[in-house]
Every structure is written in structure tokens, then in C-alpha cells.
mmCIF file of C-alpha atoms in Angstrom:
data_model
loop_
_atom_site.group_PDB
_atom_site.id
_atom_site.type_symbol
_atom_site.label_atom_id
_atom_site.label_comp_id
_atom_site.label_asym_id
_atom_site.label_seq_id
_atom_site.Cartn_x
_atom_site.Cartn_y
_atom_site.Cartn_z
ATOM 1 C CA UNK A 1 -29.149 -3.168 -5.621
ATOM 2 C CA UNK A 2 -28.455 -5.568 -8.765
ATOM 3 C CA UNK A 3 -27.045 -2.939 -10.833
ATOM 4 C CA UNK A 4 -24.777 -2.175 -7.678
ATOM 5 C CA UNK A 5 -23.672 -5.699 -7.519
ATOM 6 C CA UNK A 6 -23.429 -5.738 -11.050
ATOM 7 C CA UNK A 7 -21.435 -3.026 -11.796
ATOM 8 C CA UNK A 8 -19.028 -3.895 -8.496
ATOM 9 C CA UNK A 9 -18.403 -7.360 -9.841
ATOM 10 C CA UNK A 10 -17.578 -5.724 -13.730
ATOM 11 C CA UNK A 11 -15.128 -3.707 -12.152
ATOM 12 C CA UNK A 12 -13.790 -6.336 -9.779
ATOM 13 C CA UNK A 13 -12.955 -8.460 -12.912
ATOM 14 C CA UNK A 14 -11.670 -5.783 -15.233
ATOM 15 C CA UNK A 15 -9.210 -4.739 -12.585
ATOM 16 C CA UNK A 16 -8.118 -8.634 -11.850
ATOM 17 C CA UNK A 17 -7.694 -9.388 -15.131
ATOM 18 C CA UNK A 18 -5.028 -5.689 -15.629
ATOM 19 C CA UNK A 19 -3.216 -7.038 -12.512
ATOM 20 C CA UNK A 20 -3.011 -10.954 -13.951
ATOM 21 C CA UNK A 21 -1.648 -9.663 -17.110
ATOM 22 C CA UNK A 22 1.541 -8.284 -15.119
ATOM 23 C CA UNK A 23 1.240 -11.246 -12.191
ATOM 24 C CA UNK A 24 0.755 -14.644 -13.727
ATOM 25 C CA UNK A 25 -0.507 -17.919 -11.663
ATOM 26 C CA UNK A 26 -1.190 -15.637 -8.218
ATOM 27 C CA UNK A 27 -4.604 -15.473 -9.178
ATOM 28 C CA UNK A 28 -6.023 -16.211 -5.440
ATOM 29 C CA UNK A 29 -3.505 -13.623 -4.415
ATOM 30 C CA UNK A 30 -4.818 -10.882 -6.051
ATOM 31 C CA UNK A 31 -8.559 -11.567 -5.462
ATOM 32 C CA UNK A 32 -7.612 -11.775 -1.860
ATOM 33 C CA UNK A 33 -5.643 -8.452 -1.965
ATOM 34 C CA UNK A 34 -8.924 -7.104 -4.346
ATOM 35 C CA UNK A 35 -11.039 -8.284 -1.546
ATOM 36 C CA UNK A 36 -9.160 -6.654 1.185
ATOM 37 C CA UNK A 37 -8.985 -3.424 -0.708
ATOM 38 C CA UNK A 38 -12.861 -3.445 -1.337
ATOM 39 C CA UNK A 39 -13.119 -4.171 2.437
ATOM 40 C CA UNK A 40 -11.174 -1.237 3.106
ATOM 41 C CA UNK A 41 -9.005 -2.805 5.295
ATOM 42 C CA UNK A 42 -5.093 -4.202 5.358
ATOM 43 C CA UNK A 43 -3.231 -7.093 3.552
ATOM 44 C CA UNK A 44 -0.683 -8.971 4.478
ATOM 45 C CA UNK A 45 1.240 -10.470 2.137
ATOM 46 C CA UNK A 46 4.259 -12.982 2.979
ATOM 47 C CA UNK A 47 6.869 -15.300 0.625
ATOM 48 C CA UNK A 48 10.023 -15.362 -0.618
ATOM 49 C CA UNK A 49 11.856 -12.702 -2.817
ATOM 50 C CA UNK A 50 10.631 -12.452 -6.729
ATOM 51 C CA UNK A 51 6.980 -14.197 -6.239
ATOM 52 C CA UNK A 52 5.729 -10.538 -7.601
ATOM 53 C CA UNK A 53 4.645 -9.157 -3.946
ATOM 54 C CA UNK A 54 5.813 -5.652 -5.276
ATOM 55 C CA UNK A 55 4.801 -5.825 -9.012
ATOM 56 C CA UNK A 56 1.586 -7.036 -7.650
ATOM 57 C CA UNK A 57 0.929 -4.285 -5.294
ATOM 58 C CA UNK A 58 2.642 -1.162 -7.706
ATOM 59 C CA UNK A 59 0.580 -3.153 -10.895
ATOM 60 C CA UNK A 60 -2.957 -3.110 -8.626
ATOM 61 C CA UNK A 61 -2.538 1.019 -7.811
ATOM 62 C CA UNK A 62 -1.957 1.835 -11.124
ATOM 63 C CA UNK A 63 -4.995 0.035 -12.424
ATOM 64 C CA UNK A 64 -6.901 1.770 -9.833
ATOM 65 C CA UNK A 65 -5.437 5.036 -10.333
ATOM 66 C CA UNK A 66 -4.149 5.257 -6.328
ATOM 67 C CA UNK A 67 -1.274 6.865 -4.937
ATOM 68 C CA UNK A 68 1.453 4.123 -4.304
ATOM 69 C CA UNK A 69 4.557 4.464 -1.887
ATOM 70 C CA UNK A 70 6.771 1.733 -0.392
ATOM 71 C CA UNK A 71 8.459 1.666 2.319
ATOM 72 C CA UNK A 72 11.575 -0.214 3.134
ATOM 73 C CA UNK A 73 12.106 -0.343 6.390
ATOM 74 C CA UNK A 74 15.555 -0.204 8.284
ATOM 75 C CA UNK A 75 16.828 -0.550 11.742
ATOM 76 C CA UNK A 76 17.401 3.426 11.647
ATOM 77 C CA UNK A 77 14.838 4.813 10.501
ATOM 78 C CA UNK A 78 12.638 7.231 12.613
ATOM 79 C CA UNK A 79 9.077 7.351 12.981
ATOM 80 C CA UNK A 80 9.222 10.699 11.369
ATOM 81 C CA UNK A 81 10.376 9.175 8.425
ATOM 82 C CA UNK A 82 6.781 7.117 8.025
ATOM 83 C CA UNK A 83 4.453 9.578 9.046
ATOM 84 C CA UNK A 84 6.004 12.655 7.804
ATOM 85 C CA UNK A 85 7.745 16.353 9.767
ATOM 86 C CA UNK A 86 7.894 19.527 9.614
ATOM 87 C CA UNK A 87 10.531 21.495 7.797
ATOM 88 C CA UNK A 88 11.702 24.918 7.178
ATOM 89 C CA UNK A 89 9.857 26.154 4.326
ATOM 90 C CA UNK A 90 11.503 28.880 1.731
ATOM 91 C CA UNK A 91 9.692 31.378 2.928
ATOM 92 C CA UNK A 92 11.297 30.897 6.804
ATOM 93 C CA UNK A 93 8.331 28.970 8.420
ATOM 94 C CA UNK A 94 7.639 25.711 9.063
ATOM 95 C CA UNK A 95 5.673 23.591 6.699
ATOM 96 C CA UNK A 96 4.583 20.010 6.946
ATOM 97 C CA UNK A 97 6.163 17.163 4.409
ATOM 98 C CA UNK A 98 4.201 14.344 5.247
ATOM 99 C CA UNK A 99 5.517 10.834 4.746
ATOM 100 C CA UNK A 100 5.005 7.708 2.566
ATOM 101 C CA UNK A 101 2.009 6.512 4.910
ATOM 102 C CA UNK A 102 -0.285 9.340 2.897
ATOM 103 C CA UNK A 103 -0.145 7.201 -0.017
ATOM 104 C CA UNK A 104 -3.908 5.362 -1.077
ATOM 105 C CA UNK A 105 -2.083 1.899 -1.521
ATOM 106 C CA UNK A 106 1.095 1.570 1.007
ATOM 107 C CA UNK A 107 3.645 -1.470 0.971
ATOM 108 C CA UNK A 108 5.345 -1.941 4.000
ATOM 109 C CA UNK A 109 8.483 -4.163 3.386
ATOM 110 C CA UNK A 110 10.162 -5.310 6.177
ATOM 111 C CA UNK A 111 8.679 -4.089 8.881
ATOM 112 C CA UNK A 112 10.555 -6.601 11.047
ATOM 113 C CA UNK A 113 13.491 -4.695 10.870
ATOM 114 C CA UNK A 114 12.008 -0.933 12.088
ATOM 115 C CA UNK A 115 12.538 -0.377 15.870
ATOM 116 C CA UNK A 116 9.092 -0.672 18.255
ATOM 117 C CA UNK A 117 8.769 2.697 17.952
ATOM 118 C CA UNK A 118 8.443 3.059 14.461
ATOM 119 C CA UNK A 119 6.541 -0.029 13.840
ATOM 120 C CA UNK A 120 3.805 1.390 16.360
ATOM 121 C CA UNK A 121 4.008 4.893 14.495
ATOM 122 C CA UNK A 122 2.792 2.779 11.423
ATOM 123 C CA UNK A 123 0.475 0.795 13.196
ATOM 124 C CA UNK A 124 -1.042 3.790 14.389
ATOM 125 C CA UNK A 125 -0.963 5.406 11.281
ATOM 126 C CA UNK A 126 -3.146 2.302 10.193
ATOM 127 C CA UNK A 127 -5.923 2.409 11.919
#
């Protein structure tokens, strides 16, 4: 169980310190957004436009070698558009694209502005 905690705390570090090199002076930030991830659950992250929210986020999935998508979210935009549709395929069928909710790491931006309905279809997809 030492090793575990060990290694876990080795790799913890290693991947702060790749994701202060690119964020500097958010250093509670990111171990909070390190802790959520290990918790496997959800961050919220709030402030004002150019404290590094995005760099942060894209900088953390690359160190981790995760899928990344973001989403920017828009009074128009359909819940299909989060959670992915079917199409018509090449081959005359239907094949499922699905949307930027797939992704391992997934930052929502402006969520205020999506209708209920698509704010539920990425709550759901949460969960």
C-alpha cells in the first residue's frame, strides 16, 4: 500500500510540475483540478478571461495523454451537437458521429448560454 501511495504521489507531482511550467502562480488551481481528476469526478472552474482556465485544462490532458475537446456553448446549439448523431455514412447507412462529450478531459465554456435542453443533455452526459 506504500509503494501505491508512493508511486501516486510521484506521479501527482511530475504531472503538477508539466502543468506549472505552462500555468504560473495557479498552483492551488491545478492541485485542485489534479485532485478532482484523481477523484474521478467534475471541476468547476470560474474567473475572468486570460487567468489560463483553457491553457490549464488543454496543458493538464496533454501531460496525461487524454483526449481533450471544448466546447463553446451558444444559444443555438442542439443537444445533438454535445452528445453526438447519426449520419448517413458513404456506404448509404447510418453511422454514429458522436460528439465532443466522448473526450477523457471535457471543457465546457459557457454553459450559461446553451438552452435547458442542452445543458441537461450535458448534465446527463456527466453522470
Amino acid at each position: 500500500m506504500k509503494e501505491e501511495a508512493s508511486w501516486f504521489r510521484e506521479r501527482f507531482e511530475a504531472v503538477r510540475q508539466e502543468v506549472a511550467r505552462a500555468v504560473v502562480g495557479q498552483t492551488d488551481v491545478v492541485e485542485g483540478v489534479l485532485a478532482g481528476l484523481a477523484a474521478n469526478g467534475h471541476v468547476l472552474l470560474q474567473g475572468m478571461p486570460g487567468l489560463g482556465k483553457t491553457l490549464m485544462v488543454r496543458t493538464l490532458s496533454e501531460a496525461l495523454h487524454l483526449s481533450f475537446s471544448r466546447i463553446q456553448f451558444t444559444p443555438d446549439m442542439m443537444p445533438a451537437d454535445v452528445t453526438g448523431t447519426q449520419v448517413l455514412g458513404e456506404g448509404r447507412a447510418f453511422e454514429y458521429r458522436a460528439g465532443p462529450i466522448f473526450a477523457n478531459i471535457v471543457l465546457a465554456d459557457e454553459i450559461n448560454r446553451a438552452t435547458p435542453k442542452t445543458q441537461s443533455a450535458m448534465l446527463e452526459a456527466m453522470q
